[in-house]
């Protein structure tokens, strides 16, 4: 049997946009995932620019915070203020040279400033929901297949996001993708009895603290302890820690979407097992899942 037989059967070694530093390691992890079958599997995924698209028809798609920040819910002067904050902090978020301890504080400042702007602008739940329904957020091609297939096979799906959980729920509802196996951990809004936005639930989740420490309910990690195999999907180096806290992990397959700033490719291939460059679909992830579900175990 070839040392890359599963990779080759999935056509993962013949596509130019797929990068792997160590094909032997990936083959070994895939072999274990397939051999163990669906009974031992759980899936952890980021949302923004992972389940959702980075761009559609050449136009950058909004992330969950952007749905509000770029909408008419905010006056133009405020939207411009938000853009300046993003322009200042985003390059620091993706920087390969800023030390992590500095990045963490920068991200706290970044998210706090955005949330404070939202709180100062008399936002209400109905207006936010209507804005999501008319927004230009697009899910990746075959994301519906990804989520519905996981639900069909009773695979726990944790969507771990530094975005806005309320927006994510609205997007899933819009696309009829609300399933009992899916649990969202994110920044959730607080509304008063009149539906006015009055705060955000603690703790603040940003790109570099997405792990068990910020989960108010860690039952996803502790329930079904037999599920010790993980497929992790993200688009940031900060997403690599999303599985931290799952007990007795045996196998983790880390899949990274590199959507832009391709100078990060080397760092991504050092960190993720499989890197998908400018791929706006879930097809590769789905092919791996199908391989596991088709196994005779």
XYZ file of C-alpha atoms in Angstrom:
297
model
C 0.000 0.000 0.000
C 1.320 3.441 -0.875
C 2.384 5.672 2.012
C -0.031 8.290 0.669
C -2.847 5.998 -0.444
C -5.635 7.863 1.348
C -4.287 11.227 0.240
C -4.166 9.988 -3.341
C -7.634 8.467 -3.174
C -8.892 11.883 -2.070
C -6.786 13.586 -4.779
C -5.134 15.778 -2.164
C -1.645 15.473 -3.629
C -2.523 16.496 -7.181
C -4.054 19.920 -6.569
C -1.805 22.971 -6.697
C -3.768 24.930 -4.100
C -3.321 22.213 -1.442
C -0.140 22.413 0.629
C 1.208 19.933 3.178
C 4.555 20.042 4.934
C 4.504 16.379 5.961
C 2.375 14.112 3.784
C 3.404 11.039 5.771
C 2.042 12.590 8.973
C -1.195 13.619 7.259
C -1.587 10.128 5.809
C -1.086 8.588 9.255
C -3.683 10.855 10.868
C -6.150 10.221 8.048
C -5.577 6.465 8.368
C -6.373 6.649 12.089
C -9.459 8.791 11.555
C -10.808 6.412 8.925
C -9.945 3.311 10.958
C -11.661 4.663 14.072
C -14.746 5.785 12.158
C -17.394 8.336 12.995
C -17.975 7.086 16.541
C -14.737 8.669 17.767
C -14.970 11.895 15.747
C -15.749 15.478 16.693
C -15.325 18.613 14.570
C -14.267 22.099 15.646
C -14.488 24.990 13.207
C -14.043 28.716 13.103
C -16.852 30.684 11.435
C -15.684 33.941 9.816
C -13.824 33.251 6.563
C -13.822 29.539 7.404
C -17.459 28.463 7.164
C -18.210 31.792 5.554
C -16.508 32.903 2.354
C -13.650 35.364 2.167
C -14.883 36.740 -1.172
C -17.695 36.247 -3.654
C -17.414 37.228 -7.327
C -14.246 39.113 -6.506
C -15.822 41.177 -3.728
C -14.693 40.782 -0.117
C -17.475 39.346 2.038
C -18.300 40.756 5.466
C -17.410 38.955 8.662
C -19.960 38.778 11.472
C -18.869 42.058 13.099
C -18.874 43.695 9.657
C -22.560 42.909 9.193
C -23.247 45.659 11.723
C -20.150 47.796 11.235
C -20.691 48.244 7.490
C -24.458 48.632 7.610
C -26.844 51.564 7.773
C -27.397 50.726 11.438
C -24.401 53.006 12.009
C -24.069 56.538 10.597
C -21.412 57.003 7.938
C -19.077 58.894 10.258
C -19.194 55.995 12.705
C -18.617 53.448 9.945
C -15.542 55.416 8.936
C -14.338 55.367 12.534
C -14.714 51.584 12.584
C -12.788 51.272 9.309
C -9.894 53.225 10.788
C -9.850 50.951 13.840
C -9.813 47.871 11.582
C -7.076 49.338 9.394
C -4.955 49.905 12.486
C -5.451 46.567 14.233
C -5.923 43.975 11.471
C -2.314 44.161 10.185
C -1.206 43.583 13.762
C -3.520 40.570 14.075
C -1.912 38.810 11.102
C 1.637 40.053 11.720
C 4.300 37.358 11.820
C 6.679 39.486 13.901
C 4.666 40.931 16.803
C 5.104 38.767 19.952
C 1.981 36.884 21.040
C 1.731 38.575 24.445
C 1.551 41.935 22.679
C -0.986 40.646 20.161
C -3.320 39.444 22.916
C -3.621 42.901 24.460
C -3.989 44.483 21.026
C -6.895 42.155 20.240
C -8.601 42.946 23.548
C -8.313 46.649 22.712
C -9.510 46.012 19.143
C -12.671 44.079 20.053
C -13.475 46.338 23.016
C -13.408 49.468 20.876
C -15.709 47.902 18.266
C -18.151 46.654 20.889
C -18.184 50.045 22.625
C -19.115 51.697 19.328
C -21.990 49.250 18.869
C -23.223 49.978 22.403
C -23.158 53.723 21.795
C -25.426 53.574 18.737
C -28.793 52.408 20.085
C -28.842 49.120 18.216
C -31.815 46.822 18.638
C -32.383 43.136 18.091
C -34.958 43.447 15.306
C -32.782 45.850 13.335
C -29.776 43.561 13.663
C -31.793 40.534 12.535
C -33.112 42.384 9.487
C -29.599 43.531 8.614
C -28.293 39.954 8.713
C -31.079 38.753 6.419
C -30.160 41.351 3.798
C -26.382 41.121 4.275
C -23.791 39.978 1.770
C -22.457 37.167 3.952
C -21.947 34.039 1.865
C -21.212 30.611 3.252
C -18.518 28.577 1.550
C -19.689 26.348 -1.271
C -20.886 23.024 0.170
C -21.013 24.411 3.718
C -24.624 23.235 3.811
C -23.453 19.730 2.937
C -20.749 19.935 5.611
C -23.189 20.892 8.357
C -26.074 18.660 7.330
C -23.796 15.635 6.936
C -22.313 16.119 10.402
C -25.834 16.357 11.791
C -26.956 13.249 9.887
C -24.119 11.243 11.448
C -24.565 12.787 14.927
C -21.064 14.273 14.943
C -20.688 17.090 17.505
C -19.786 20.347 15.747
C -18.337 23.195 17.766
C -18.320 26.528 15.942
C -15.741 28.538 17.878
C -15.751 32.167 16.802
C -14.296 35.483 17.885
C -17.123 37.089 15.944
C -20.700 37.695 17.051
C -22.677 34.639 18.057
C -26.046 36.291 17.500
C -25.079 37.101 13.913
C -23.833 33.555 13.335
C -27.114 32.102 14.619
C -29.054 34.432 12.324
C -26.943 33.359 9.336
C -27.480 29.680 10.113
C -31.217 30.333 10.474
C -31.280 32.208 7.161
C -29.748 29.181 5.422
C -31.815 26.549 7.301
C -28.684 25.210 8.977
C -29.789 25.118 12.609
C -29.009 21.611 13.869
C -29.002 20.032 17.356
C -25.432 18.740 16.982
C -24.031 22.262 16.456
C -22.904 24.397 19.386
C -21.675 27.985 18.924
C -19.168 29.581 21.288
C -18.721 33.241 20.471
C -19.344 36.805 21.652
C -23.040 37.058 22.415
C -24.977 40.293 22.837
C -27.146 41.262 25.772
C -30.506 42.921 25.070
C -32.954 44.567 27.477
C -36.688 43.840 27.570
C -37.244 46.280 24.701
C -34.676 44.574 22.495
C -32.020 47.282 22.866
C -28.383 46.194 22.845
C -27.042 46.899 26.340
C -23.897 44.791 26.596
C -21.906 41.708 25.687
C -21.574 38.544 27.691
C -18.227 37.867 29.328
C -15.641 36.682 28.657
C -14.519 38.586 25.586
C -13.452 36.130 22.890
C -10.801 37.279 20.444
C -8.718 35.429 17.899
C -5.976 34.449 20.347
C -7.969 33.078 23.306
C -10.225 30.599 21.517
C -9.830 27.649 23.894
C -11.540 26.032 26.874
C -10.679 28.995 29.147
C -13.406 31.180 27.572
C -16.153 28.558 27.490
C -18.942 29.155 29.983
C -20.162 25.610 29.322
C -17.463 23.090 28.463
C -19.868 20.189 27.991
C -18.851 19.987 24.333
C -15.397 18.966 25.554
C -16.518 16.688 28.389
C -19.595 14.981 26.901
C -19.025 11.870 24.801
C -15.475 11.306 26.070
C -15.017 8.504 23.551
C -14.740 11.147 20.798
C -10.989 11.599 20.934
C -10.397 12.291 17.230
C -10.739 15.864 15.987
C -10.952 17.599 12.654
C -10.124 21.265 13.271
C -10.835 23.871 10.585
C -9.779 27.524 10.686
C -8.281 30.419 8.779
C -5.977 31.918 11.409
C -3.023 30.695 13.392
C -5.069 31.586 16.463
C -7.560 28.872 15.491
C -4.990 26.177 16.173
C -5.797 26.277 19.906
C -9.541 25.666 19.509
C -9.164 22.023 20.540
C -7.176 22.864 23.666
C -9.204 21.407 26.512
C -10.561 18.308 24.796
C -9.484 15.441 27.090
C -7.519 12.414 25.927
C -7.100 13.556 22.338
C -5.656 10.846 20.118
C -5.684 12.321 16.612
C -6.108 15.881 15.331
C -6.259 16.848 11.664
C -5.732 20.596 11.337
C -7.049 22.136 8.115
C -6.279 25.793 7.417
C -7.789 28.135 4.850
C -5.262 30.709 3.657
C -7.602 33.217 2.067
C -5.222 36.124 1.458
C -1.832 37.542 2.464
C -0.113 34.555 0.900
C 3.222 35.556 2.401
C 1.962 33.580 5.414
C 1.977 30.290 3.480
C 5.182 28.992 5.022
C 3.932 29.695 8.546
C 0.574 28.107 7.753
C 2.148 24.942 6.348
C 4.315 24.685 9.460
C 1.234 24.927 11.670
C -1.680 23.289 9.826
C -1.546 19.743 8.452
C -3.373 20.732 5.275
C -3.475 24.290 3.912
C -6.053 25.295 1.300
C -5.052 28.425 -0.596
C -7.814 30.674 -1.961
C -10.344 27.843 -1.824
C -13.896 29.085 -1.293
C -15.446 25.653 -0.814
C -15.770 22.970 1.855
C -15.163 20.252 -0.748
C -11.847 18.998 0.646
C -13.191 18.836 4.197
C -16.309 17.057 2.951
C -14.274 14.500 1.004
C -12.334 13.644 4.174
C -15.546 13.331 6.177
C -17.086 11.069 3.520
C -14.007 8.845 3.648
C -14.516 8.468 7.392
C -18.256 7.890 7.130
C -17.806 5.307 4.377
C -15.386 3.280 6.479
C -16.739 -0.123 7.623
C -16.092 0.507 11.336
